[in-house]
mmCIF file of C-alpha atoms in Angstrom:
data_model
loop_
_atom_site.group_PDB
_atom_site.id
_atom_site.type_symbol
_atom_site.label_atom_id
_atom_site.label_comp_id
_atom_site.label_asym_id
_atom_site.label_seq_id
_atom_site.Cartn_x
_atom_site.Cartn_y
_atom_site.Cartn_z
ATOM 1 C CA THR W 949 -178.462 -111.760 100.902
ATOM 2 C CA GLU W 950 -176.465 -109.694 98.393
ATOM 3 C CA THR W 951 -179.039 -106.899 98.172
ATOM 4 C CA GLY W 952 -177.905 -103.733 96.573
ATOM 5 C CA LEU W 953 -174.478 -104.719 95.306
ATOM 6 C CA PHE W 954 -173.159 -101.894 93.205
ATOM 7 C CA GLY W 955 -170.284 -101.275 90.924
ATOM 8 C CA ALA W 956 -169.803 -101.660 87.147
ATOM 9 C CA ALA W 957 -166.975 -102.971 85.054
ATOM 10 C CA GLU W 958 -163.478 -103.631 86.382
ATOM 11 C CA PRO W 959 -162.176 -102.204 88.697
ATOM 12 C CA ASP W 960 -165.550 -100.830 89.881
ATOM 13 C CA HIS W 961 -167.011 -104.356 90.246
ATOM 14 C CA LEU W 962 -164.887 -105.019 93.345
ATOM 15 C CA ARG W 963 -166.976 -102.797 95.614
ATOM 16 C CA PRO W 964 -168.145 -104.267 98.879
ATOM 17 C CA MET W 965 -171.612 -105.376 99.880
ATOM 18 C CA LEU W 966 -173.296 -102.839 102.162
ATOM 19 C CA TRP W 967 -174.319 -104.280 105.535
ATOM 20 C CA ARG W 968 -177.123 -102.938 107.714
ATOM 21 C CA GLU W 969 -174.954 -102.865 110.845
ATOM 22 C CA LEU W 970 -172.138 -100.835 109.358
ATOM 23 C CA ARG W 971 -171.800 -97.126 108.546
ATOM 24 C CA TYR W 972 -169.914 -96.048 105.422
ATOM 25 C CA GLU W 973 -168.231 -92.883 104.194
ATOM 26 C CA ASP W 974 -169.813 -91.156 101.244
ATOM 27 C CA ASP W 975 -168.623 -92.589 97.921
ATOM 28 C CA ALA W 976 -166.732 -90.145 95.773
ATOM 29 C CA GLY W 977 -164.737 -92.714 93.856
ATOM 30 C CA HIS W 978 -164.924 -93.218 90.121
ATOM 31 C CA PRO W 979 -163.591 -96.286 88.290
ATOM 32 C CA ALA W 980 -161.583 -94.093 85.921
ATOM 33 C CA GLY W 981 -160.114 -92.159 88.847
ATOM 34 C CA THR W 982 -161.856 -88.908 87.845
ATOM 35 C CA PRO W 983 -163.546 -86.722 90.466
ATOM 36 C CA ARG W 984 -167.288 -86.909 90.930
ATOM 37 C CA LYS W 985 -169.900 -85.743 93.414
ATOM 38 C CA ALA W 986 -169.934 -87.821 96.586
ATOM 39 C CA GLU W 987 -172.968 -90.070 97.116
ATOM 40 C CA PRO W 988 -174.117 -91.416 100.488
ATOM 41 C CA LEU W 989 -173.658 -95.159 100.969
ATOM 42 C CA ARG W 990 -176.133 -96.977 103.141
ATOM 43 C CA PHE W 991 -177.948 -100.301 103.384
ATOM 44 C CA ASP W 992 -181.140 -100.238 101.266
ATOM 45 C CA GLU W 993 -184.010 -101.458 103.485
ATOM 46 C CA ASP W 994 -186.560 -101.011 100.692
ATOM 47 C CA LEU W 995 -184.554 -103.159 98.299
ATOM 48 C CA LEU W 996 -184.162 -105.845 100.947
ATOM 49 C CA LYS W 997 -188.011 -105.853 101.491
ATOM 50 C CA TYR W 998 -188.493 -106.100 97.730
ATOM 51 C CA PHE W 999 -186.236 -109.137 97.482
ATOM 52 C CA GLN W 1000 -187.857 -110.714 100.527
ATOM 53 C CA ALA W 1001 -191.327 -110.307 98.862
ATOM 54 C CA LEU W 1002 -189.992 -111.963 95.711
ATOM 55 C CA GLY W 1003 -188.594 -114.845 97.750
ATOM 56 C CA ARG W 1004 -191.924 -115.307 99.617
ATOM 57 C CA ALA W 1005 -193.805 -115.254 96.331
ATOM 58 C CA ARG W 1006 -191.549 -117.885 94.823
ATOM 59 C CA GLY W 1007 -191.918 -120.101 97.909
ATOM 60 C CA ALA W 1008 -195.691 -119.801 97.964
ATOM 61 C CA GLN W 1009 -196.364 -120.229 94.244
ATOM 62 C CA PRO W 1010 -195.356 -123.578 92.692
ATOM 63 C CA ALA W 1011 -195.946 -122.130 89.226
ATOM 64 C CA LEU W 1012 -193.021 -119.741 89.833
ATOM 65 C CA ARG W 1013 -190.713 -122.696 90.459
ATOM 66 C CA ARG W 1014 -191.936 -125.325 87.993
ATOM 67 C CA GLY W 1015 -194.488 -123.696 85.631
ATOM 68 C CA THR W 1016 -194.282 -123.223 81.975
ATOM 69 C CA THR W 1017 -193.796 -119.705 80.603
ATOM 70 C CA GLN W 1018 -196.259 -117.989 78.267
ATOM 71 C CA THR W 1019 -195.881 -114.437 76.927
ATOM 72 C CA VAL W 1020 -199.229 -112.617 77.439
ATOM 73 C CA LEU W 1021 -198.259 -109.115 76.389
ATOM 74 C CA ALA W 1022 -195.262 -107.698 74.514
ATOM 75 C CA ASP W 1023 -195.635 -104.028 73.450
ATOM 76 C CA GLU W 1024 -192.270 -102.740 72.346
ATOM 77 C CA ALA W 1025 -193.638 -99.286 71.521
ATOM 78 C CA ARG W 1026 -194.953 -98.790 75.094
ATOM 79 C CA ARG W 1027 -191.994 -100.746 76.585
ATOM 80 C CA VAL W 1028 -194.226 -103.057 78.608
ATOM 81 C CA TYR W 1029 -194.040 -106.822 78.854
ATOM 82 C CA ALA W 1030 -195.972 -109.524 80.707
ATOM 83 C CA PHE W 1031 -195.650 -113.271 80.882
ATOM 84 C CA ALA W 1032 -197.458 -115.990 82.846
ATOM 85 C CA ARG W 1033 -196.042 -118.953 84.683
ATOM 86 C CA VAL W 1034 -198.580 -121.765 84.619
ATOM 87 C CA LEU W 1035 -198.673 -125.050 86.565
ATOM 88 C CA GLY W 1036 -201.939 -126.941 86.373
ATOM 89 C CA ASP W 1037 -204.689 -124.520 87.410
ATOM 90 C CA ASP W 1038 -202.195 -122.096 89.029
ATOM 91 C CA ARG W 1039 -201.298 -119.005 87.020
ATOM 92 C CA VAL W 1040 -199.017 -116.159 88.001
ATOM 93 C CA VAL W 1041 -198.546 -113.139 85.758
ATOM 94 C CA ALA W 1042 -195.374 -111.065 85.889
ATOM 95 C CA ALA W 1043 -195.747 -107.641 84.305
ATOM 96 C CA PHE W 1044 -193.042 -105.024 83.746
ATOM 97 C CA ASN W 1045 -193.001 -101.328 82.876
ATOM 98 C CA LEU W 1046 -189.695 -100.152 81.415
ATOM 99 C CA THR W 1047 -190.602 -96.512 81.063
ATOM 100 C CA GLU W 1048 -190.400 -93.332 83.106
ATOM 101 C CA LYS W 1049 -194.173 -92.963 83.235
ATOM 102 C CA GLU W 1050 -197.007 -94.961 84.773
ATOM 103 C CA GLN W 1051 -198.463 -97.522 82.310
ATOM 104 C CA PRO W 1052 -201.934 -98.983 82.436
ATOM 105 C CA LEU W 1053 -201.904 -102.633 81.516
ATOM 106 C CA GLU W 1054 -204.728 -105.102 80.875
ATOM 107 C CA VAL W 1055 -203.838 -108.821 80.829
ATOM 108 C CA ALA W 1056 -205.848 -112.019 80.614
ATOM 109 C CA PHE W 1057 -206.555 -113.410 84.098
ATOM 110 C CA ALA W 1058 -209.565 -115.546 84.906
ATOM 111 C CA ALA W 1059 -209.649 -115.153 88.706
ATOM 112 C CA LYS W 1060 -212.186 -112.623 90.051
ATOM 113 C CA GLN W 1061 -209.892 -111.776 92.972
ATOM 114 C CA ALA W 1062 -206.138 -111.403 92.624
ATOM 115 C CA ARG W 1063 -203.193 -109.886 94.554
ATOM 116 C CA ASP W 1064 -199.934 -108.339 93.534
ATOM 117 C CA LEU W 1065 -197.482 -110.514 95.429
ATOM 118 C CA ILE W 1066 -194.893 -107.754 95.466
ATOM 119 C CA SER W 1067 -196.968 -104.836 96.797
ATOM 120 C CA GLY W 1068 -199.766 -106.822 98.459
ATOM 121 C CA ARG W 1069 -202.287 -104.717 96.556
ATOM 122 C CA LYS W 1070 -205.638 -106.457 95.926
ATOM 123 C CA LEU W 1071 -206.901 -106.558 92.337
ATOM 124 C CA ARG W 1072 -210.339 -107.436 90.900
ATOM 125 C CA GLY W 1073 -210.725 -109.458 87.739
ATOM 126 C CA ARG W 1074 -213.328 -108.451 85.235
ATOM 127 C CA ASP W 1075 -214.383 -110.146 82.037
ATOM 128 C CA GLY W 1076 -211.422 -112.485 82.260
ATOM 129 C CA LYS W 1077 -208.881 -109.663 82.613
ATOM 130 C CA ILE W 1078 -206.957 -107.798 85.267
ATOM 131 C CA THR W 1079 -206.060 -104.150 84.929
ATOM 132 C CA LEU W 1080 -202.817 -102.971 86.420
ATOM 133 C CA ALA W 1081 -201.391 -99.479 86.827
ATOM 134 C CA LEU W 1082 -197.635 -100.059 86.708
ATOM 135 C CA LEU W 1083 -195.521 -97.293 88.205
ATOM 136 C CA PRO W 1084 -192.410 -96.166 86.292
ATOM 137 C CA PHE W 1085 -189.679 -98.810 86.062
ATOM 138 C CA SER W 1086 -191.703 -101.258 88.144
ATOM 139 C CA ALA W 1087 -193.158 -104.742 88.070
ATOM 140 C CA ALA W 1088 -196.181 -106.613 89.396
ATOM 141 C CA LEU W 1089 -196.510 -110.342 90.191
ATOM 142 C CA VAL W 1090 -200.177 -111.235 90.131
ATOM 143 C CA ALA W 1091 -201.715 -114.400 91.513
ATOM 144 C CA ALA W 1092 -205.267 -115.510 92.341
ATOM 145 C CA ASP W 1093 -206.350 -114.431 95.790
ATOM 146 C CA ALA W 1094 -208.618 -116.970 97.395
ATOM 147 C CA PRO W 1095 -211.651 -115.416 99.132
ATOM 148 C CA ARG W 1096 -211.600 -115.637 102.915
ATOM 149 C CA ALA W 1097 -214.100 -117.873 104.661
ATOM 150 C CA GLN W 1098 -216.771 -115.922 106.555
#
């Protein structure tokens, strides 16, 4: 429920949570008391949706709650990282791009059909791998997507 809290070190950390129902004046304050350009303050609907998607994913995937963790990719030069949470036959891969450019990523994933639990995007497995195109400063949370009954 604390989506989008902002503020840095003391005294900036005492800023309020922004609520959807309220309207705020633009923020021109600086923790050191120096002037700065005013920024609009508003509730961040996109950030709320993102946190809700993460919560739904955690609730739907037991591996995210109780699974073991395995690093599947760590490329410091490209600033990308991926790990899997595994519980029995369930496997969820979390992949992160820490750069300002889109990064292609290939990670081991046996399922032929998968879904990014954050974006809802469908993915196809091929030769035991999944290929992702991670946007700048983004993440994907990939789980097997069961085929629908005809």
